[in-house]
Amino acid sequence: MKKAILTSAILLAAGVAQASEDLTPRIEASRAAVKSFMTQLKGELQAGMKAGGPVNAIGICHTKAPQITSEVSKQKGWEIGRTALKTRNPANKPDQWELAVLNQFEQRKAAGEDPKKMEYSEVVETDGKKTFRYMKAIPTGAVCLTCHGEKLAPEVAAKLKELYPEDQATGFKLGDIRGAFTIKQPIQ
Ligand code: HEC
């Protein structure tokens, strides 16, 4: 009897291992989607900064970031976006699963892991529907400090206050985790 239980436990473990192996293509597709999303966002940000400085770039981020998010989402049939523990746009606030992963990222960083390669994925089941969920940490680089750092230029602070009265996304330091990309792929 004991042996039978043990065997089924091993089979179960093998099944779990198999299921997680099958996720590799989804993880790779998520990485690729994040990369293209990030390239588009960075392109818009840099062009905006060059054309009219940070205040102009804030306006561009304000309109373009949500637009790029929904375009990429439509192309893929997934939900893709950005979230954070401290958000600028309240529309980016994390759900419960994202909150847990963001906290997990902070713990992993505190334990010495480099946020640059930090990611997490899982198949989540809600109301009988399975969803593959993926998150990738976004570290704070030097350029980000203009709009997310500890000391903002007065005109930058004023523009942010005007567009984002509930802004929490300031006070970051180089290397901090600014937030994360987040993806939901429905599983048929
Ligand atoms: C010119 C100002 C500016 C710069 C520079 C900037 N951001 Fe932002 N950031 C914004 C604005 C504005 C938003 C809100 C966009 C929206 O409405 O969705 C934002 C939102 C975000 C979000 C989404 C979560 C939230 O807080 O709503 C993340 C993550 C983020 N920025 C990371 C970064 C990183 C990483 C960098 C550096 C590579 C960076 N930002 C540089 C202005 C900026």
Short mmCIF file of C-alpha atoms and ligand atoms in Angstrom, two decimals:
data_model
loop_
_atom_site.label_atom_id
_atom_site.label_comp_id
_atom_site.label_asym_id
_atom_site.label_seq_id
_atom_site.Cartn_x
_atom_site.Cartn_y
_atom_site.Cartn_z
CA MET A 1 0.00 0.00 0.00
CA LYS A 2 2.76 2.35 1.01
CA LYS A 3 4.56 1.55 -2.18
CA ALA A 4 1.47 2.35 -4.26
CA ILE A 5 1.14 5.72 -2.60
CA LEU A 6 4.78 6.42 -3.20
CA THR A 7 4.50 5.45 -6.86
CA SER A 8 1.53 7.72 -7.44
CA ALA A 9 3.37 10.51 -5.65
CA ILE A 10 6.28 10.07 -8.02
CA LEU A 11 3.96 9.98 -11.02
CA LEU A 12 2.28 13.13 -9.79
CA ALA A 13 5.63 14.84 -9.35
CA ALA A 14 6.62 13.74 -12.87
CA GLY A 15 3.33 15.13 -14.18
CA VAL A 16 3.99 18.47 -12.53
CA ALA A 17 7.52 18.55 -13.92
CA GLN A 18 6.15 17.76 -17.38
CA ALA A 19 3.52 20.52 -17.12
CA SER A 20 6.13 23.09 -16.17
CA GLU A 21 8.37 21.98 -19.04
CA ASP A 22 5.55 22.59 -21.47
CA LEU A 23 5.46 26.21 -20.36
CA THR A 24 8.84 27.01 -21.93
CA PRO A 25 7.35 28.26 -25.24
CA ARG A 26 4.96 30.52 -23.31
CA ILE A 27 7.80 31.88 -21.19
CA GLU A 28 9.89 32.54 -24.29
CA ALA A 29 6.98 34.22 -26.09
CA SER A 30 6.41 36.38 -23.00
CA ARG A 31 10.07 37.41 -22.93
CA ALA A 32 9.88 38.38 -26.61
CA ALA A 33 6.67 40.38 -26.08
CA VAL A 34 8.20 42.23 -23.11
CA LYS A 35 11.26 43.04 -25.20
CA SER A 36 9.25 44.53 -28.05
CA PHE A 37 7.00 46.42 -25.62
CA MET A 38 10.03 47.82 -23.80
CA THR A 39 11.76 48.83 -27.06
CA GLN A 40 8.66 50.75 -28.18
CA LEU A 41 8.27 52.48 -24.82
CA LYS A 42 11.95 53.42 -24.62
CA GLY A 43 11.85 54.71 -28.21
CA GLU A 44 8.89 56.97 -27.44
CA LEU A 45 10.48 58.15 -24.20
CA GLN A 46 13.84 58.99 -25.79
CA ALA A 47 12.23 60.72 -28.79
CA GLY A 48 10.02 62.71 -26.42
CA MET A 49 12.96 63.76 -24.24
CA LYS A 50 15.02 64.78 -27.26
CA ALA A 51 12.20 66.74 -28.85
CA GLY A 52 11.12 68.74 -25.83
CA GLY A 53 12.74 67.63 -22.58
CA PRO A 54 11.22 65.67 -19.70
CA VAL A 55 7.99 67.68 -19.37
CA ASN A 56 7.20 66.92 -23.01
CA ALA A 57 8.19 63.27 -22.49
CA ILE A 58 5.74 62.98 -19.57
CA GLY A 59 2.94 64.01 -21.91
CA ILE A 60 4.10 61.41 -24.45
CA CYS A 61 4.28 58.66 -21.77
CA HIS A 62 0.84 59.68 -20.60
CA THR A 63 -0.76 59.07 -23.99
CA LYS A 64 1.60 56.53 -25.56
CA ALA A 65 2.19 54.05 -22.72
CA PRO A 66 -1.46 53.00 -22.38
CA GLN A 67 -1.81 53.04 -26.19
CA ILE A 68 1.20 50.75 -26.75
CA THR A 69 -0.08 48.49 -23.97
CA SER A 70 -3.45 47.99 -25.62
CA GLU A 71 -1.96 47.59 -29.13
CA VAL A 72 0.41 44.84 -28.02
CA SER A 73 -2.42 43.21 -26.08
CA LYS A 74 -4.71 43.19 -29.12
CA GLN A 75 -2.00 41.79 -31.42
CA LYS A 76 -1.38 38.86 -29.12
CA GLY A 77 -4.79 38.21 -27.63
CA TRP A 78 -3.10 38.50 -24.25
CA GLU A 79 -3.19 41.15 -21.59
CA ILE A 80 0.12 42.92 -21.28
CA GLY A 81 0.97 45.87 -19.11
CA ARG A 82 3.12 47.35 -16.39
CA THR A 83 2.49 47.36 -12.70
CA ALA A 84 4.31 48.30 -9.49
CA LEU A 85 4.03 48.43 -5.72
CA LYS A 86 4.03 52.22 -6.06
CA THR A 87 2.15 53.32 -9.15
CA ARG A 88 1.99 56.57 -11.05
CA ASN A 89 -1.12 55.72 -13.06
CA PRO A 90 -3.74 54.11 -10.77
CA ALA A 91 -4.82 51.99 -13.79
CA ASN A 92 -1.53 50.10 -13.33
CA LYS A 93 -2.23 49.02 -9.77
CA PRO A 94 -1.44 45.33 -9.16
CA ASP A 95 -4.07 42.66 -8.59
CA GLN A 96 -3.56 40.17 -5.75
CA TRP A 97 -1.40 37.76 -7.75
CA GLU A 98 0.75 40.61 -9.07
CA LEU A 99 1.10 42.08 -5.59
CA ALA A 100 2.40 38.75 -4.26
CA VAL A 101 4.91 38.49 -7.13
CA LEU A 102 6.10 42.10 -6.67
CA ASN A 103 6.70 41.37 -2.98
CA GLN A 104 8.50 38.17 -3.92
CA PHE A 105 10.76 40.21 -6.30
CA GLU A 106 11.64 42.60 -3.45
CA GLN A 107 12.54 39.64 -1.23
CA ARG A 108 14.68 38.09 -3.95
CA LYS A 109 16.48 41.42 -4.47
CA ALA A 110 17.07 41.73 -0.71
CA ALA A 111 18.56 38.21 -0.83
CA GLY A 112 21.08 39.41 -3.43
CA GLU A 113 19.49 38.50 -6.77
CA ASP A 114 19.99 40.90 -9.69
CA PRO A 115 16.60 42.42 -10.69
CA LYS A 116 17.69 42.61 -14.35
CA LYS A 117 16.89 38.94 -14.96
CA MET A 118 14.19 38.50 -12.38
CA GLU A 119 11.02 36.85 -13.65
CA TYR A 120 8.25 34.60 -12.40
CA SER A 121 5.54 32.59 -14.11
CA GLU A 122 2.71 30.31 -13.10
CA VAL A 123 -0.51 28.79 -14.40
CA VAL A 124 -3.37 30.20 -12.38
CA GLU A 125 -6.89 28.79 -12.35
CA THR A 126 -9.87 31.05 -11.64
CA ASP A 127 -13.49 29.95 -12.05
CA GLY A 128 -12.33 26.87 -13.97
CA LYS A 129 -10.37 28.97 -16.47
CA LYS A 130 -6.64 28.54 -16.75
CA THR A 131 -4.36 31.48 -17.40
CA PHE A 132 -0.62 31.54 -17.86
CA ARG A 133 0.74 34.53 -15.95
CA TYR A 134 4.22 36.01 -16.34
CA MET A 135 6.02 38.91 -14.72
CA LYS A 136 9.44 40.45 -15.29
CA ALA A 137 11.03 42.98 -12.96
CA ILE A 138 11.94 46.46 -14.27
CA PRO A 139 15.04 47.92 -12.63
CA THR A 140 15.43 51.69 -12.20
CA GLY A 141 18.11 53.06 -14.55
CA ALA A 142 19.76 56.50 -14.44
CA VAL A 143 17.41 57.98 -17.07
CA CYS A 144 14.36 56.94 -15.04
CA LEU A 145 15.38 59.16 -12.11
CA THR A 146 14.35 62.31 -14.03
CA CYS A 147 10.72 61.32 -13.47
CA HIS A 148 10.86 58.65 -10.73
CA GLY A 149 13.83 59.77 -8.60
CA GLU A 150 14.20 61.46 -5.24
CA LYS A 151 14.79 65.00 -6.53
CA LEU A 152 12.62 66.09 -9.42
CA ALA A 153 12.97 69.37 -11.31
CA PRO A 154 10.11 71.69 -10.23
CA GLU A 155 8.55 71.75 -13.72
CA VAL A 156 8.66 67.91 -13.86
CA ALA A 157 7.02 67.63 -10.42
CA ALA A 158 4.35 70.16 -11.45
CA LYS A 159 3.48 68.34 -14.68
CA LEU A 160 3.29 64.98 -12.88
CA LYS A 161 1.01 66.45 -10.25
CA GLU A 162 -1.27 67.84 -12.92
CA LEU A 163 -1.59 64.55 -14.84
CA TYR A 164 -1.25 62.12 -11.92
CA PRO A 165 -2.67 63.60 -8.72
CA GLU A 166 -2.34 60.15 -7.06
CA ASP A 167 1.30 59.63 -8.13
CA GLN A 168 3.24 57.34 -5.78
CA ALA A 169 6.08 56.53 -8.18
CA THR A 170 8.80 58.90 -7.01
CA GLY A 171 11.67 58.55 -4.54
CA PHE A 172 13.35 55.68 -6.39
CA LYS A 173 17.11 55.12 -6.40
CA LEU A 174 19.36 53.63 -9.07
CA GLY A 175 18.98 49.82 -9.08
CA ASP A 176 15.65 49.79 -7.20
CA ILE A 177 12.88 47.68 -8.69
CA ARG A 178 10.63 50.30 -10.33
CA GLY A 179 7.93 47.79 -11.21
CA ALA A 180 7.32 44.89 -13.54
CA PHE A 181 5.92 43.90 -16.88
CA THR A 182 2.92 41.65 -16.50
CA ILE A 183 1.33 39.26 -19.00
CA LYS A 184 -1.78 37.09 -18.98
CA GLN A 185 -2.13 34.45 -21.67
CA PRO A 186 -5.45 32.61 -21.69
CA ILE A 187 -5.01 28.83 -21.99
CA GLN A 188 -7.66 27.14 -24.14
C1 HEC B 1 9.75 61.71 -18.83
C2 HEC B 1 9.35 61.13 -17.58
C3 HEC B 1 9.56 59.64 -17.36
C4 HEC B 1 10.73 58.95 -17.44
C5 HEC B 1 12.11 59.48 -17.82
C6 HEC B 1 10.42 57.59 -17.07
N1 HEC B 1 9.10 57.45 -16.77
FE1 HEC B 1 8.15 55.79 -16.08
N2 HEC B 1 6.40 56.75 -16.13
C7 HEC B 1 6.22 58.06 -16.51
C8 HEC B 1 4.80 58.34 -16.65
C9 HEC B 1 4.18 59.65 -17.07
C10 HEC B 1 4.15 57.12 -16.31
C11 HEC B 1 2.65 56.84 -16.32
C12 HEC B 1 2.27 56.22 -17.66
C13 HEC B 1 0.82 55.84 -17.75
O1 HEC B 1 -0.03 56.75 -17.62
O2 HEC B 1 0.54 54.65 -17.95
C14 HEC B 1 5.18 56.16 -15.99
C15 HEC B 1 4.91 54.86 -15.62
C16 HEC B 1 5.86 53.90 -15.40
C17 HEC B 1 5.58 52.54 -15.02
C18 HEC B 1 4.21 51.88 -14.88
C19 HEC B 1 3.75 51.74 -13.46
C20 HEC B 1 3.23 53.05 -12.89
O3 HEC B 1 3.94 53.58 -12.04
O4 HEC B 1 2.14 53.52 -13.29
C21 HEC B 1 6.79 51.92 -14.90
C22 HEC B 1 7.03 50.46 -14.51
C23 HEC B 1 7.81 52.89 -15.24
N3 HEC B 1 7.22 54.09 -15.53
C24 HEC B 1 9.15 52.63 -15.28
C25 HEC B 1 10.10 53.50 -15.77
C26 HEC B 1 11.49 53.14 -15.98
C27 HEC B 1 12.10 51.79 -15.67
C28 HEC B 1 12.10 54.23 -16.52
C29 HEC B 1 13.53 54.35 -17.01
C30 HEC B 1 13.93 53.45 -18.08
C31 HEC B 1 11.09 55.29 -16.62
N4 HEC B 1 9.90 54.80 -16.16
C32 HEC B 1 11.34 56.58 -17.05
C33 HEC B 1 7.20 59.00 -16.75
C34 HEC B 1 8.53 58.68 -16.95
#
